[in-house]
Coordinates of C-alpha atoms and ligand atoms in Angstrom, one line a residue:
M15 CA 1.1 228.6 102.5
I16 CA 1.2 227.2 106.1
R17 CA -1.0 229.5 108.3
P18 CA 0.2 230.0 111.6
A19 CA -3.0 229.2 113.5
V20 CA -1.8 225.4 112.0
H21 CA 1.7 225.2 113.4
A22 CA 1.1 226.3 116.9
A23 CA -1.8 223.6 116.8
M24 CA 0.6 221.0 115.8
G25 CA 2.7 222.3 118.3
R26 CA 0.0 222.0 121.7
I27 CA -1.5 218.8 120.4
Q28 CA 1.9 217.0 121.1
T29 CA 1.5 217.9 125.0
G30 CA -0.5 215.2 125.8
A31 CA -3.8 216.7 127.0
P32 CA -4.6 218.8 123.7
Q33 CA -7.7 221.2 123.5
S34 CA -10.6 220.3 121.2
E35 CA -10.6 223.8 119.2
D36 CA -6.8 222.7 118.3
L37 CA -7.7 218.8 117.4
G38 CA -11.0 220.2 115.4
L39 CA -8.7 222.6 113.5
L40 CA -6.4 219.9 112.5
L41 CA -8.9 217.8 111.3
C42 CA -10.4 219.5 109.2
L43 CA -7.5 220.6 107.3
V44 CA -8.2 220.7 103.7
D45 CA -5.5 222.5 101.8
P46 CA -3.4 220.3 100.1
D47 CA -0.1 222.0 102.1
E48 CA -1.5 222.0 105.1
V49 CA -2.6 218.4 105.0
A50 CA 1.1 217.4 103.9
L51 CA 3.0 218.9 106.9
L52 CA 0.9 216.9 109.1
H53 CA 1.0 214.1 108.0
A54 CA 5.2 214.7 107.1
T55 CA 4.5 215.4 111.1
A56 CA 3.3 212.3 112.1
C57 CA 5.0 209.9 110.1
L58 CA 8.1 212.8 111.5
V59 CA 6.6 211.2 115.8
R60 CA 5.9 208.1 113.9
T61 CA 10.0 207.1 113.6
A62 CA 11.2 208.9 116.8
Y63 CA 8.2 206.5 119.5
C64 CA 7.6 203.5 117.1
Q65 CA 11.2 203.3 115.1
G66 CA 10.5 202.6 110.8
R67 CA 8.6 199.2 111.5
I68 CA 4.8 198.6 109.9
A69 CA 4.2 195.2 112.0
L70 CA 2.7 192.5 111.0
R71 CA -0.4 190.9 112.1
A72 CA -3.0 187.9 111.2
L73 CA -6.1 188.1 111.1
V74 CA -8.8 185.2 111.2
E75 CA -12.2 186.1 111.1
I76 CA -13.8 182.9 113.3
S77 CA -17.4 183.4 113.2
S78 CA -20.0 185.4 111.6
V79 CA -22.8 184.9 114.3
C80 CA -23.8 187.4 116.2
R81 CA -26.1 188.3 119.1
N82 CA -25.8 192.2 119.2
S83 CA -27.4 195.2 116.8
C84 CA -25.5 198.1 116.0
L85 CA -26.4 200.0 113.4
Y86 CA -23.0 200.3 111.0
C87 CA -22.4 196.2 110.9
G88 CA -23.9 194.0 107.9
L89 CA -23.2 191.1 111.0
N90 CA -26.4 192.7 113.2
R91 CA -28.9 190.4 114.5
Y92 CA -31.2 192.0 112.4
N93 CA -29.9 191.5 109.0
R94 CA -31.6 187.8 108.3
H95 CA -29.5 188.2 104.6
A96 CA -26.4 187.5 106.1
S97 CA -24.9 184.3 105.3
R98 CA -23.3 183.3 108.8
Y99 CA -20.4 180.4 110.1
M100 CA -18.7 178.9 113.3
M101 CA -15.3 177.9 112.6
D102 CA -14.1 175.1 114.8
E103 CA -10.7 175.1 116.7
D104 CA -9.3 172.6 114.2
E105 CA -10.1 174.9 111.6
I106 CA -9.1 178.1 113.4
L107 CA -5.8 175.8 114.7
H108 CA -5.2 175.1 111.0
C109 CA -5.7 178.6 110.0
V110 CA -3.3 179.8 112.6
G111 CA -0.6 177.7 111.3
E112 CA -1.0 178.9 107.5
A113 CA 0.4 182.5 109.0
V114 CA 3.1 180.6 111.4
G115 CA 4.2 179.1 108.6
Q116 CA 4.8 182.4 106.2
G117 CA 6.4 183.9 109.3
Y118 CA 3.5 185.9 111.4
R119 CA 4.1 186.1 114.6
T120 CA 0.8 187.3 115.9
V121 CA -2.4 186.6 114.9
V122 CA -6.2 187.9 115.6
L123 CA -9.0 186.6 115.8
Q124 CA -12.2 188.4 115.5
S125 CA -16.1 187.2 115.6
G126 CA -19.1 188.4 116.1
E127 CA -20.3 187.8 119.3
D128 CA -21.6 184.6 119.1
G129 CA -21.9 183.7 122.7
R130 CA -19.2 180.4 121.9
S131 CA -18.4 179.6 125.3
A132 CA -16.0 180.9 127.2
E133 CA -14.1 177.4 128.1
S134 CA -14.0 176.7 124.9
I135 CA -12.5 180.2 123.8
A136 CA -10.2 179.0 126.5
H137 CA -9.3 176.1 125.1
M138 CA -9.0 176.7 121.6
I139 CA -6.0 179.3 123.0
A140 CA -4.3 177.4 125.3
Q141 CA -3.9 175.2 122.4
I142 CA -2.4 177.7 120.0
K143 CA -0.4 178.7 122.9
R144 CA 1.1 175.7 123.9
K145 CA 2.0 174.7 119.5
Y146 CA 3.2 178.3 118.0
P147 CA 5.5 180.6 119.7
I148 CA 3.0 183.9 119.0
A149 CA 1.0 186.1 120.4
I150 CA -2.8 185.7 120.6
T151 CA -4.9 189.2 120.1
L152 CA -9.2 188.9 120.6
S153 CA -11.4 191.3 118.9
L154 CA -14.4 189.4 120.2
G155 CA -17.1 192.0 121.4
E156 CA -18.1 192.6 125.2
R157 CA -17.6 189.4 127.8
S158 CA -17.5 189.7 131.5
Y159 CA -14.5 189.8 133.7
E160 CA -14.3 186.2 134.9
D161 CA -14.7 185.4 130.6
Y162 CA -11.8 187.9 130.4
Q163 CA -10.0 186.6 132.9
L164 CA -10.2 182.9 131.5
W165 CA -8.4 183.5 127.9
K166 CA -5.7 185.9 129.7
R167 CA -4.5 182.4 132.1
A168 CA -5.1 180.3 129.0
G169 CA -2.9 182.6 127.1
A170 CA -4.0 185.8 125.6
D171 CA -2.5 188.9 124.8
R172 CA -4.0 191.7 123.3
Y173 CA -7.7 192.5 123.4
L174 CA -9.6 195.0 120.5
L175 CA -12.5 196.6 121.3
R176 CA -13.2 199.8 119.9
V177 CA -14.9 202.6 122.1
E178 CA -16.6 203.5 118.7
S179 CA -17.6 206.9 120.7
T180 CA -17.0 208.2 123.6
D181 CA -20.5 210.4 123.2
A182 CA -23.2 208.6 125.1
E183 CA -26.3 210.2 123.3
L184 CA -23.8 209.1 119.7
Y185 CA -23.2 205.1 121.4
R186 CA -26.9 205.4 122.3
T187 CA -27.8 205.7 119.4
L188 CA -25.5 203.5 117.4
H189 CA -26.1 200.7 119.5
T190 CA -29.9 200.2 120.6
D191 CA -29.2 197.9 123.2
R192 CA -25.8 198.8 124.7
T193 CA -24.6 202.1 126.6
L194 CA -21.2 203.5 126.7
S195 CA -20.7 202.5 130.3
S196 CA -20.7 199.2 129.5
R197 CA -18.3 199.6 127.2
L198 CA -16.1 201.5 129.2
E199 CA -16.4 198.7 131.6
C200 CA -15.4 195.9 129.6
L201 CA -12.1 198.0 128.2
G202 CA -11.5 198.7 132.1
N203 CA -11.9 195.5 132.9
L204 CA -9.0 194.4 130.0
R205 CA -6.8 196.8 130.9
T206 CA -6.9 195.5 134.5
L207 CA -6.3 192.0 133.4
G208 CA -3.3 192.8 131.9
Y209 CA -4.5 193.1 128.2
Q210 CA -2.9 194.8 125.5
V211 CA -5.8 196.9 124.9
G212 CA -6.7 198.5 121.2
S213 CA -9.8 201.0 120.7
G214 CA -11.1 203.0 118.3
I215 CA -14.0 204.1 116.1
M216 CA -15.3 204.7 112.6
V217 CA -14.7 208.4 111.0
G218 CA -17.7 209.0 109.3
V219 CA -20.5 207.4 111.5
P220 CA -23.8 209.0 110.8
G221 CA -24.7 211.7 113.0
Q222 CA -20.5 211.8 114.2
T223 CA -19.3 215.6 113.6
V224 CA -15.9 216.9 114.3
S225 CA -16.3 218.1 117.7
T226 CA -17.6 214.0 118.5
I227 CA -14.2 213.3 117.3
A228 CA -11.6 215.1 118.7
G229 CA -13.6 214.7 122.7
D230 CA -12.3 210.4 121.1
I231 CA -9.1 211.8 120.6
Q232 CA -9.0 213.1 124.1
F233 CA -10.4 209.9 125.5
F234 CA -7.0 207.9 123.4
C235 CA -4.6 210.5 125.2
S236 CA -6.3 209.9 128.8
N237 CA -6.1 206.6 128.3
Q238 CA -2.7 205.5 126.6
F239 CA -4.2 202.6 124.3
D240 CA -1.0 200.1 123.1
M241 CA -3.5 199.6 119.6
I242 CA -5.8 202.1 118.1
G243 CA -7.8 201.4 114.8
I244 CA -9.3 204.3 112.8
G245 CA -11.3 203.0 109.4
P246 CA -13.6 205.0 107.7
F247 CA -17.6 204.5 107.9
I248 CA -18.5 202.3 104.5
P249 CA -22.6 202.0 105.0
H250 CA -24.2 198.6 103.9
A251 CA -27.0 198.0 102.4
E252 CA -29.1 195.7 105.1
T253 CA -28.9 197.9 107.6
P254 CA -30.6 200.7 108.8
L255 CA -27.6 203.2 107.7
A256 CA -27.8 201.5 104.4
G257 CA -28.7 205.2 102.9
S258 CA -25.7 207.4 104.6
P259 CA -22.7 208.6 102.8
R260 CA -19.7 206.9 103.2
G261 CA -16.9 208.3 105.9
D262 CA -14.2 210.9 103.7
V263 CA -11.1 209.7 102.9
L264 CA -9.2 212.8 104.1
L265 CA -10.5 213.1 107.9
T266 CA -10.1 209.4 108.4
L267 CA -6.2 210.3 107.3
N268 CA -6.6 213.4 109.4
T269 CA -8.1 211.3 112.3
I270 CA -5.0 208.6 111.8
A271 CA -2.3 211.8 112.0
V272 CA -4.0 213.6 114.6
I273 CA -3.8 210.3 117.2
R274 CA 0.2 209.7 116.2
I275 CA 0.8 213.3 117.1
A276 CA -1.2 213.7 120.1
T277 CA -0.4 209.5 121.6
K278 CA 2.7 209.1 119.9
Y279 CA 3.2 204.8 120.8
P280 CA 0.4 203.0 119.6
W281 CA -0.1 200.1 117.2
M282 CA -2.1 202.0 114.1
P283 CA -3.4 199.6 111.1
A284 CA -3.8 201.1 108.3
T285 CA -7.4 199.6 108.0
T286 CA -8.8 196.4 106.1
A287 CA -12.0 200.1 105.4
L288 CA -8.9 202.0 104.2
G289 CA -8.2 199.6 101.9
S290 CA -11.6 198.2 100.1
L291 CA -13.4 201.6 99.3
N292 CA -13.1 203.0 95.0
R293 CA -9.2 202.1 95.7
D294 CA -6.8 201.3 98.2
Y295 CA -6.2 203.3 100.6
R296 CA -3.6 201.5 102.9
L297 CA -0.5 203.2 101.7
D298 CA -2.0 206.8 102.9
G299 CA -2.6 205.3 106.0
L300 CA 0.7 204.4 106.6
L301 CA 2.0 208.2 105.2
A302 CA -0.3 209.5 107.6
G303 CA 1.2 207.6 110.5
A304 CA -0.3 204.0 111.0
N305 CA 2.0 201.5 111.2
V306 CA 0.6 198.3 111.1
I307 CA -1.2 196.0 108.1
M308 CA -3.4 193.3 109.2
P309 CA -3.1 190.9 106.0
N310 CA -6.3 188.2 105.9
F311 CA -5.8 184.3 106.5
T312 CA -9.7 183.6 106.8
P313 CA -10.1 180.6 104.8
S314 CA -11.2 181.8 101.6
A315 CA -15.0 179.8 101.8
Y316 CA -15.7 182.0 105.0
K317 CA -14.1 185.5 103.5
S318 CA -17.3 186.9 101.8
Q319 CA -18.8 186.0 105.1
Y320 CA -17.7 188.4 107.2
A321 CA -19.9 190.9 105.8
I322 CA -19.6 193.9 108.4
Y323 CA -19.6 196.6 105.1
P324 CA -19.7 195.4 101.6
N325 CA -16.5 194.8 99.0
K326 CA -14.2 194.1 101.8
Q327 CA -10.9 194.0 101.0
S328 CA -9.6 190.5 101.9
E329 CA -6.9 189.4 99.7
T330 CA -4.1 188.2 101.5
D331 CA -1.7 190.4 100.7
S332 CA 1.4 188.5 99.1
A333 CA 4.9 189.2 100.8
E334 CA 6.1 190.7 98.1
S335 CA 3.1 193.5 98.0
L336 CA 3.5 193.8 101.3
E337 CA 7.4 194.6 101.0
Y338 CA 6.7 197.0 98.0
L339 CA 4.1 198.7 100.2
A340 CA 6.8 199.5 103.0
R341 CA 9.7 200.4 101.1
S342 CA 7.4 203.0 99.5
V343 CA 6.8 204.7 102.4
G344 CA 10.5 204.0 104.2
L345 CA 9.7 201.7 106.0
T346 CA 10.0 197.4 107.0
I347 CA 8.2 194.8 107.3
D348 CA 7.9 193.5 110.5
Y349 CA 7.4 189.7 111.6
G350 CA 8.0 190.2 114.8
R351 CA 5.1 190.5 118.4
C352 CA 5.5 193.6 118.1
D353 CA 4.6 194.3 121.8
S354 CA 3.4 197.2 123.2
L355 CA 5.5 199.9 122.4
L356 CA 4.1 201.9 126.0
V357 CA 6.6 202.7 128.6
Ligands
5AD423 N1 -18.5 200.6 108.1 C1 -16.7 200.8 108.5 N2 -16.4 200.0 110.0 C2 -17.4 199.0 110.5 N3 -16.9 197.9 111.3 C3 -18.1 197.8 111.3 N4 -19.0 198.2 110.8 C4 -19.0 198.8 109.7 C5 -18.8 199.7 109.1 N5 -20.4 199.9 108.1 C6 -16.2 198.1 112.1 C7 -16.3 198.4 113.4 C8 -15.7 197.9 114.6 C9 -14.8 196.5 113.3 C10 -15.0 195.4 114.0 O1 -15.4 197.7 112.5 O2 -15.4 199.8 114.3 O3 -15.2 197.7 115.9

């Protein structure tokens, strides 16, 4: 039995400016029929606005060094047990070459806020672009307008910077030496510079409530991101949040579905965090409206050192397993660049 209120809320959140109460009601669904309807609706919206494709992005984690101290993250600078590495340009080019050799046309270069010089990153971007016909997505944290501009001019196409929370108070408690306003300024700068911009949140981080998530979703609706990444919070033993419970899987999946229905166009990964729990929930992520998979191309010697949370899924998915995943949800794998679908 689907409650009439659920039908009504699902209709209303498609209008572009969803109400917090409607979002909250849908995020909290647990009845199997209602959940199935929510997720199926998200898949219909995905078919209508994004075609039946799963975009593949090759993820290369280029450095585990970080000067920041986010309370949830295993790479925070106070974790003295974390092992730190920084790949050099040759290693990165080699890795990107592997992904291109396997047919990938997008790489995501991610790292902690390692203080690497803007010029060396620009040089690396230019080298990759000279050699390979691919889109480059950066995920290197907060930097100045000038750095972002330099990298855009060198050929970077996209940037991922999760907002983490749009609640200023919660943001402050999670990032003792950062503010929401500087995060928003970075996101604005990236947009101004012409990047395709991705954002997102973790679900279940301590202090977050359903109404905070609803507020984040309203932010995603009014800002029209090209990409939105949503994953469960997973506590890391060497952080101040070690004893906190992990994010709820169903709430994470409902969040993906509600964002898909409300924002329609963004590329949304079935995140690595969803694949790193007691089983691989990335399939469930796709069934809730996600449409991106990011196989890990970090060299195996470094993979285990990039421990933002424990037991991080880091196998490079084989072409066969990706095809299987796509087939089982009725989608096809797209190895192309898969640029923004926003008009
Ligand atoms: N659990 C889940 N996700 C995490 N991230 C960082 N630490 C954790 C954790 N403990 C996410 C953040 C960041 C992204 C790269 O990884 O949202 O933006």
